[in-house]
Amino acid sequence: MNIGRNDPCPCGSGKKYKKCCLAKDEEARREEAAAAPPVLTAEEEAPSRRERPKPPPDPRMQAWNARYDEFQSSDYEGRIALFMRTLDEPDLMDGEMAFEMLNELFEQAAERDERDRFDSLVESLRERAPEAYEKEKGYLLENRIVNALAMNRPESPEVVDSLALELALTAGKDIDRWIRVEKGLAYHGYSDTLVKAMRLAWPKVRSSGDIVPWGVDEFSHRASHYEMLTHIARTEAPKGDDPELMERLRFYFDKDLIPERLVEMVALMSGQAERRWTMEDFKLQPPKRRSRRDWDDEDEEESDQDKEPDVGRRNLTDLTLQFVNYARRVEGAPYARADLARGEIYSFISERYAGELEYAESMLDSMLRSSGQKRPPIKNYKSYEHLLCPDYERMDHYLGRMLNMLGYRPHNAAALWELIPAWMRFLQTEGLIDADLRKRTLNNLKPLADVLLKIFNNIHSDPALREPARRWPEDADKEPQ
């Protein structure tokens, strides 16, 4: 592959290529070049090929491929029977075979609402093929947590708690998997579990060489929000300077904790601070245009100019923190789900203002255009009406990015979409928009409802995402309380 030095490393570490595998790859290329055989003419090459005997087939791989082909051609019940039979054949039931079989069976079991059956297959693997289970443990724990959330039984909280704490121990090695599960737990309101799991994972995340520094920082900030929300939910009169809360947060921030800011955030999210806003409060600084040198030196400390406070952006953060209390108190959303939506609302407004959600033609169209071929005019999105109100085109763009294969975050998308009507009602109650703009914005977004409902209907792993999506048009018509 033609990988740029500043591109993400293809090994999946999250680091830049130049800071990860570049040196190793260059050394490997030098060794290959030194060991390469001389180039032979066609006449010289033909006898050489005849002299080399064809290696005999590997009996184990032949048997492995035959078993997997048999599995693929079987129906659901036949696949389960083959999985159970293969458990007694250690040469065939390795980690790869376990993953391939259970990956197919998970989707089929979810479609049939036979999640208990899938869980029993995983237990059989753990008991009868422990080495294969250990190799795929993270994937299997993730699917069992998804099942427990979807079944939503009286015993589910205890099961989810136990499995999530076990998975949290792997977060330092597989942060992407943990984040997927974390967002599912947040959507379903498992704040207590998240507090325990994030504390368990933090030492491994902080010391991990596989997670970029900003990823570590984001982890600690998400963990601090779960701590604050749990404190608010459990305390009659929550305070940001509560000694127990501050001690718990120092676990993540050491000496970087800012008590004054903590007091402000808890007051906003608990409803003890009700600031009155005007649109003058949200004058965001223009986005900084970065040069090529900025990207190459992005790991260097920020300049004094970069550190200048953006008061408008700070106020936008505080407005969304205040929305968390409104979403919980007035709309009945779980705290963690409201905070999940809050983060996406902030990101959407910020990225749209920075011009990061505009239409971009495909790479193929761009190449054809640059080569002189006639192409249709480049599409331009319509101007949006209000800084704080989502518009159809860019919200479609933003949600699509969260639901595509590379950036797949269905629970983030679901929380955002579900709480957009609540956000618009909140803006009206705060006097930042009027009733006509609220109705007009939500009516313009309604065509997205059917599209998203079809997507959520096909996410068999978590059927809980469907009902709020189905109710969205009705919810959008509600008046503020």
XYZ file of C-alpha atoms in Angstrom:
481
model
C 0.000 0.000 0.000
C 1.079 3.589 -0.666
C 0.849 4.891 2.909
C 1.753 8.483 3.732
C 4.000 9.185 6.713
C 1.218 11.102 8.462
C -1.563 8.642 7.619
C -3.038 6.423 10.366
C -0.942 3.281 10.708
C -2.633 0.310 8.949
C -1.848 -1.932 11.940
C -4.806 -0.296 13.712
C -2.840 1.182 16.618
C -4.313 4.647 16.083
C -0.836 6.175 15.811
C 0.606 7.925 12.766
C 2.432 5.597 10.379
C 5.714 7.479 10.863
C 5.504 6.926 14.629
C 4.461 3.305 14.488
C 5.357 0.767 11.787
C 7.249 2.894 9.245
C 10.747 2.048 10.532
C 9.906 -1.648 10.801
C 8.434 -1.727 7.270
C 11.433 0.075 5.773
C 13.813 -2.387 7.430
C 11.746 -5.316 6.116
C 11.875 -3.886 2.586
C 15.664 -3.528 2.798
C 16.022 -7.126 3.953
C 13.740 -8.363 1.168
C 15.737 -6.452 -1.432
C 19.016 -7.885 -0.133
C 17.664 -11.444 -0.095
C 15.898 -11.221 -3.461
C 17.092 -13.874 -5.976
C 18.673 -12.702 -9.214
C 16.332 -12.036 -12.111
C 16.338 -14.998 -14.508
C 15.601 -15.036 -18.222
C 12.631 -17.076 -19.426
C 15.002 -19.840 -20.590
C 16.757 -19.954 -17.228
C 13.517 -19.819 -15.253
C 11.727 -22.743 -16.920
C 14.168 -25.493 -15.765
C 14.270 -23.908 -12.344
C 10.504 -24.296 -11.989
C 10.622 -27.930 -13.093
C 13.268 -28.692 -10.491
C 11.215 -27.301 -7.580
C 8.755 -29.908 -6.288
C 5.313 -28.675 -5.355
C 4.918 -28.688 -1.541
C 2.476 -31.321 -0.302
C -0.883 -30.002 0.976
C -1.227 -29.417 4.708
C -3.675 -32.078 5.978
C -4.784 -29.894 8.879
C -5.572 -26.909 6.658
C -7.416 -29.166 4.239
C -9.533 -30.498 7.092
C -10.026 -26.963 8.509
C -11.179 -25.592 5.157
C -13.453 -28.581 4.558
C -15.116 -28.122 7.947
C -15.645 -24.406 7.421
C -17.055 -25.008 3.916
C -19.443 -27.550 5.437
C -20.443 -25.003 8.084
C -21.090 -22.318 5.473
C -23.327 -24.595 3.426
C -25.398 -25.725 6.451
C -28.598 -24.204 7.809
C -28.875 -22.681 11.286
C -29.459 -25.950 13.150
C -26.800 -27.712 11.107
C -24.298 -24.994 11.964
C -24.956 -25.365 15.678
C -24.495 -29.147 15.417
C -21.204 -28.689 13.546
C -19.962 -26.199 16.125
C -20.659 -28.628 18.958
C -18.968 -31.489 17.088
C -15.905 -29.363 16.325
C -15.469 -28.594 20.034
C -14.179 -32.154 20.426
C -11.630 -31.743 17.617
C -8.834 -29.521 18.989
C -6.949 -29.500 15.672
C -9.923 -27.754 14.068
C -11.404 -25.669 16.896
C -8.774 -22.947 17.111
C -9.439 -19.269 17.746
C -10.080 -18.522 14.079
C -12.617 -21.339 13.686
C -14.376 -20.287 16.904
C -14.604 -16.685 15.702
C -15.819 -17.555 12.195
C -18.504 -19.936 13.429
C -19.749 -17.826 16.340
C -19.718 -14.644 14.268
C -22.269 -16.205 11.918
C -24.263 -17.803 14.732
C -24.487 -14.573 16.735
C -26.345 -12.777 13.943
C -28.616 -15.754 13.280
C -29.416 -16.236 16.972
C -30.188 -12.511 17.379
C -32.531 -12.561 14.378
C -34.379 -15.537 15.930
C -34.311 -14.047 19.431
C -32.375 -17.104 20.654
C -29.709 -15.187 22.531
C -29.649 -17.683 25.396
C -28.705 -20.347 22.915
C -25.753 -18.331 21.651
C -24.590 -17.718 25.218
C -24.670 -21.446 25.910
C -22.484 -22.064 22.850
C -19.933 -19.581 24.207
C -19.990 -21.318 27.588
C -19.415 -24.660 25.874
C -16.410 -23.181 24.060
C -14.994 -21.798 27.305
C -15.318 -25.154 29.054
C -14.267 -27.513 26.267
C -11.821 -25.416 24.200
C -10.371 -22.876 26.661
C -7.401 -21.914 24.455
C -9.667 -20.990 21.559
C -11.949 -19.096 23.958
C -9.066 -17.046 25.370
C -7.934 -15.984 21.889
C -11.386 -14.563 21.098
C -12.402 -13.607 24.628
C -12.915 -9.892 23.921
C -15.207 -10.526 20.967
C -17.225 -13.111 22.884
C -17.608 -10.926 25.974
C -18.797 -8.060 23.769
C -21.498 -10.205 22.201
C -22.641 -11.566 25.548
C -22.974 -8.020 26.907
C -24.996 -7.061 23.823
C -27.265 -10.055 24.448
C -27.785 -9.215 28.118
C -28.673 -5.619 27.255
C -31.093 -6.740 24.544
C -32.847 -9.342 26.725
C -33.339 -6.771 29.526
C -34.304 -9.326 32.153
C -34.351 -8.824 35.944
C -30.960 -10.526 36.142
C -29.504 -8.516 33.231
C -27.901 -5.737 35.342
C -25.919 -8.271 37.344
C -24.876 -10.177 34.213
C -23.933 -6.979 32.349
C -21.951 -5.738 35.343
C -19.912 -8.941 35.619
C -19.170 -9.223 31.894
C -18.354 -5.512 31.494
C -15.841 -5.580 34.340
C -14.140 -8.573 32.745
C -14.024 -6.850 29.357
C -12.691 -3.616 30.911
C -9.443 -5.424 31.727
C -8.787 -5.744 27.970
C -9.346 -2.029 27.177
C -5.635 -1.224 27.083
C -5.115 -3.710 24.254
C -8.394 -3.227 22.372
C -9.741 0.244 23.069
C -12.047 0.274 20.029
C -13.975 -2.759 21.275
C -14.279 -1.254 24.744
C -15.582 2.056 23.367
C -18.291 0.227 21.387
C -19.448 -1.544 24.537
C -19.088 1.619 26.641
C -21.422 3.532 24.316
C -23.979 0.715 24.471
C -23.858 0.778 28.268
C -24.263 4.566 28.254
C -27.249 4.392 25.908
C -28.940 1.856 28.184
C -28.248 3.955 31.279
C -25.680 1.705 33.003
C -23.892 4.568 34.768
C -22.966 2.538 37.861
C -21.395 -0.202 35.751
C -19.499 2.377 33.711
C -18.065 4.009 36.823
C -16.683 0.676 38.051
C -15.489 -0.492 34.637
C -13.736 2.758 33.700
C -11.839 2.771 37.014
C -10.785 -0.827 36.408
C -9.657 -0.079 32.849
C -7.906 3.249 33.522
C -4.476 1.968 34.717
C -4.192 -0.240 31.618
C -5.429 2.504 29.268
C -3.103 5.141 30.754
C -0.025 2.913 30.390
C -0.957 1.416 27.021
C 1.403 1.947 24.106
C -1.414 1.145 21.677
C -3.564 4.228 22.383
C -2.729 7.722 21.136
C -2.408 10.461 23.824
C -5.635 12.199 22.835
C -7.423 8.846 23.107
C -6.177 8.469 26.670
C -7.328 12.022 27.473
C -10.779 11.372 26.014
C -11.088 8.210 28.086
C -10.381 10.115 31.318
C -12.866 12.864 30.421
C -15.620 10.358 29.649
C -14.879 8.582 32.925
C -15.143 11.873 34.827
C -18.590 12.499 33.328
C -19.823 9.089 34.473
C -18.499 9.846 37.970
C -20.284 13.218 38.081
C -23.558 11.866 36.708
C -23.573 9.027 39.226
C -22.849 11.486 42.026
C -25.747 13.687 40.871
C -28.137 10.736 40.635
C -27.273 9.431 44.111
C -27.067 12.708 46.031
C -29.974 14.839 47.180
C -27.987 18.080 46.941
C -24.964 17.300 44.737
C -21.962 19.605 44.877
C -18.933 19.745 42.645
C -16.623 20.335 45.572
C -17.852 17.278 47.459
C -14.648 15.757 48.938
C -15.551 12.190 47.939
C -16.301 13.204 44.338
C -13.085 15.223 44.080
C -11.054 12.307 45.398
C -12.612 9.957 42.850
C -11.836 12.366 40.019
C -8.211 12.811 41.124
C -7.821 9.135 40.245
C -7.981 10.243 36.582
C -6.513 13.740 36.650
C -3.887 13.735 39.377
C -2.960 17.432 39.822
C -4.846 18.657 36.727
C -8.244 18.776 38.436
C -9.785 22.273 38.379
C -12.177 22.508 41.358
C -13.904 25.686 40.125
C -14.780 24.082 36.800
C -15.972 20.928 38.518
C -18.373 22.988 40.659
C -19.755 24.677 37.521
C -20.264 21.426 35.639
C -22.078 19.651 38.480
C -24.285 22.704 39.033
C -25.257 22.805 35.348
C -25.934 19.070 34.987
C -27.879 18.887 38.257
C -30.051 21.916 37.498
C -28.717 24.020 40.367
C -27.376 26.599 37.917
C -29.922 27.987 35.459
C -28.027 30.473 33.354
C -30.056 32.582 30.930
C -28.545 32.674 27.460
C -28.624 34.897 24.392
C -27.205 34.132 20.970
C -24.472 36.699 21.678
C -23.027 34.112 24.080
C -22.228 31.723 21.218
C -19.906 33.697 18.980
C -17.454 30.954 18.105
C -13.941 31.761 17.004
C -13.277 31.061 13.313
C -11.633 27.663 12.774
C -7.860 27.806 12.524
C -6.525 26.811 9.127
C -3.649 24.391 9.587
C -0.610 24.255 7.359
C 1.228 21.107 6.377
C 3.844 21.979 9.001
C 1.118 22.121 11.670
C 0.129 18.525 10.895
C 3.736 17.317 10.936
C 4.349 18.999 14.278
C 0.992 18.271 15.858
C 2.609 16.511 18.803
C 4.460 19.686 19.803
C 3.039 21.904 22.543
C 0.381 24.401 21.501
C 1.433 28.004 20.975
C 0.080 30.804 23.167
C -2.275 31.743 20.327
C -3.725 28.234 20.268
C -4.358 28.470 24.012
C -6.490 31.629 23.787
C -9.916 30.871 25.319
C -12.859 30.521 22.954
C -15.609 31.951 25.142
C -18.325 31.054 22.639
C -17.248 27.433 22.568
C -17.060 27.318 26.360
C -20.596 28.694 26.540
C -21.753 26.099 24.016
C -20.302 23.397 26.251
C -22.149 24.814 29.252
C -25.410 25.030 27.309
C -25.171 21.336 26.413
C -24.333 20.470 30.040
C -27.480 22.314 31.099
C -29.379 20.274 28.502
C -28.369 17.051 30.298
C -30.416 18.134 33.309
C -33.367 19.138 31.100
C -33.275 15.823 29.208
C -33.300 13.884 32.477
C -35.713 16.000 34.503
C -38.228 16.984 31.820
C -37.850 14.383 29.065
C -37.058 11.351 31.262
C -33.865 10.265 29.460
C -31.251 8.324 31.472
C -28.381 10.582 32.510
C -25.755 8.630 30.556
C -27.871 8.603 27.378
C -28.501 12.331 27.696
C -24.761 12.925 28.090
C -24.066 10.725 25.051
C -26.435 12.885 22.993
C -24.973 16.059 24.527
C -21.502 15.200 23.244
C -22.782 14.570 19.728
C -24.829 17.777 19.682
C -21.740 19.759 20.657
C -19.604 17.992 18.033
C -22.203 18.478 15.296
C -22.518 22.226 15.937
C -18.744 22.690 16.199
C -17.884 20.661 13.106
C -20.613 22.261 11.032
C -19.421 25.737 12.006
C -15.853 24.744 11.049
C -17.068 23.630 7.605
C -16.266 19.971 8.231
C -19.724 18.660 7.271
C -19.982 20.120 3.764
C -20.580 17.982 0.703
C -17.472 16.258 -0.656
C -17.504 14.427 -3.973
C -16.095 10.924 -4.212
C -12.409 10.326 -4.867
C -13.266 8.884 -8.288
C -15.287 11.945 -9.311
C -12.515 14.217 -8.083
C -9.905 12.306 -10.120
C -12.078 12.373 -13.243
C -12.701 16.098 -12.824
C -8.981 16.845 -12.388
C -8.178 14.828 -15.529
C -10.399 17.117 -17.562
C -13.440 14.869 -17.932
C -16.786 16.614 -17.828
C -18.571 16.082 -14.510
C -21.757 17.496 -12.980
C -21.256 20.685 -10.927
C -20.055 20.033 -7.377
C -23.042 20.022 -5.058
C -23.305 22.685 -2.373
C -25.452 22.276 0.734
C -27.984 24.990 1.512
C -27.045 27.545 4.141
C -28.274 26.532 7.561
C -30.665 28.847 9.352
C -29.454 28.890 12.971
C -26.194 28.005 14.720
C -27.880 25.774 17.319
C -30.472 24.078 15.062
C -29.604 21.017 12.963
C -30.247 21.168 9.226
C -31.281 18.191 7.107
C -28.279 17.892 4.790
C -25.502 18.140 7.360
C -27.346 16.029 9.939
C -27.765 13.362 7.256
C -24.011 13.635 6.609
C -23.171 13.460 10.327
C -25.437 10.485 11.100
C -24.256 8.653 7.998
C -20.681 8.967 9.186
C -21.619 7.318 12.495
C -23.451 4.467 10.787
C -20.957 3.541 8.083
C -18.626 0.578 8.420
C -15.476 2.536 9.312
C -16.909 4.817 12.004
C -19.706 2.551 13.238
C -21.275 4.094 16.366
C -24.971 3.112 16.330
C -25.639 4.030 19.969
C -24.194 7.528 19.492
C -26.359 7.984 16.404
C -29.444 6.641 18.177
C -28.978 8.868 21.239
C -28.433 11.966 19.091
C -31.414 11.309 16.829
C -33.693 10.345 19.714
C -32.984 13.527 21.688
C -32.994 16.097 18.877
C -36.688 16.926 19.529
C -35.856 17.370 23.233
C -32.912 19.618 22.299
C -35.188 21.823 20.203
C -37.757 22.067 23.005
C -34.932 22.940 25.401
C -33.717 25.751 23.097
C -37.254 27.162 22.990
C -37.638 27.076 26.780
C -34.284 28.900 27.049
C -35.539 31.626 24.709
C -32.870 30.885 22.087
C -35.389 29.996 19.366
C -39.116 30.518 18.912
C -41.851 27.940 18.351
C -41.943 28.511 14.580
C -38.231 27.789 14.157
C -38.508 24.671 16.341
C -41.373 23.292 14.265
C -39.759 24.235 10.961
C -36.441 22.596 11.907
C -38.057 19.353 13.046
C -40.352 19.183 10.016
C -37.341 19.568 7.733
C -35.638 16.665 9.514
C -38.617 14.297 9.329
C -37.621 12.671 5.985
C -34.598 11.240 7.820
C -36.878 9.357 10.220
C -37.885 6.626 7.769
C -34.309 6.129 6.579
C -32.954 5.764 10.103
C -35.779 3.478 11.167
C -34.884 1.092 8.338
C -31.267 1.124 9.488
C -32.138 0.516 13.146
C -34.593 -2.249 12.164
C -31.645 -4.073 10.580
C -29.451 -3.772 13.689
C -30.527 -7.086 15.199
C -27.861 -6.912 17.885
C -29.780 -4.178 19.774
C -33.527 -3.985 19.054
C -33.906 -1.259 21.709
C -32.771 1.288 19.104
C -35.881 0.751 16.992
C -38.728 2.007 19.194
C -37.434 5.550 19.812
C -36.700 5.811 16.078
C -40.240 4.654 15.296
C -41.732 7.228 17.690
C -39.569 10.085 16.411
C -42.125 11.875 14.172
C -44.672 11.807 16.991
C -42.104 13.037 19.504
C -41.063 15.840 17.151
C -44.621 17.213 17.242
C -44.722 17.548 21.039
C -44.809 20.992 22.573
C -42.393 22.016 25.339
C -43.695 21.285 28.832
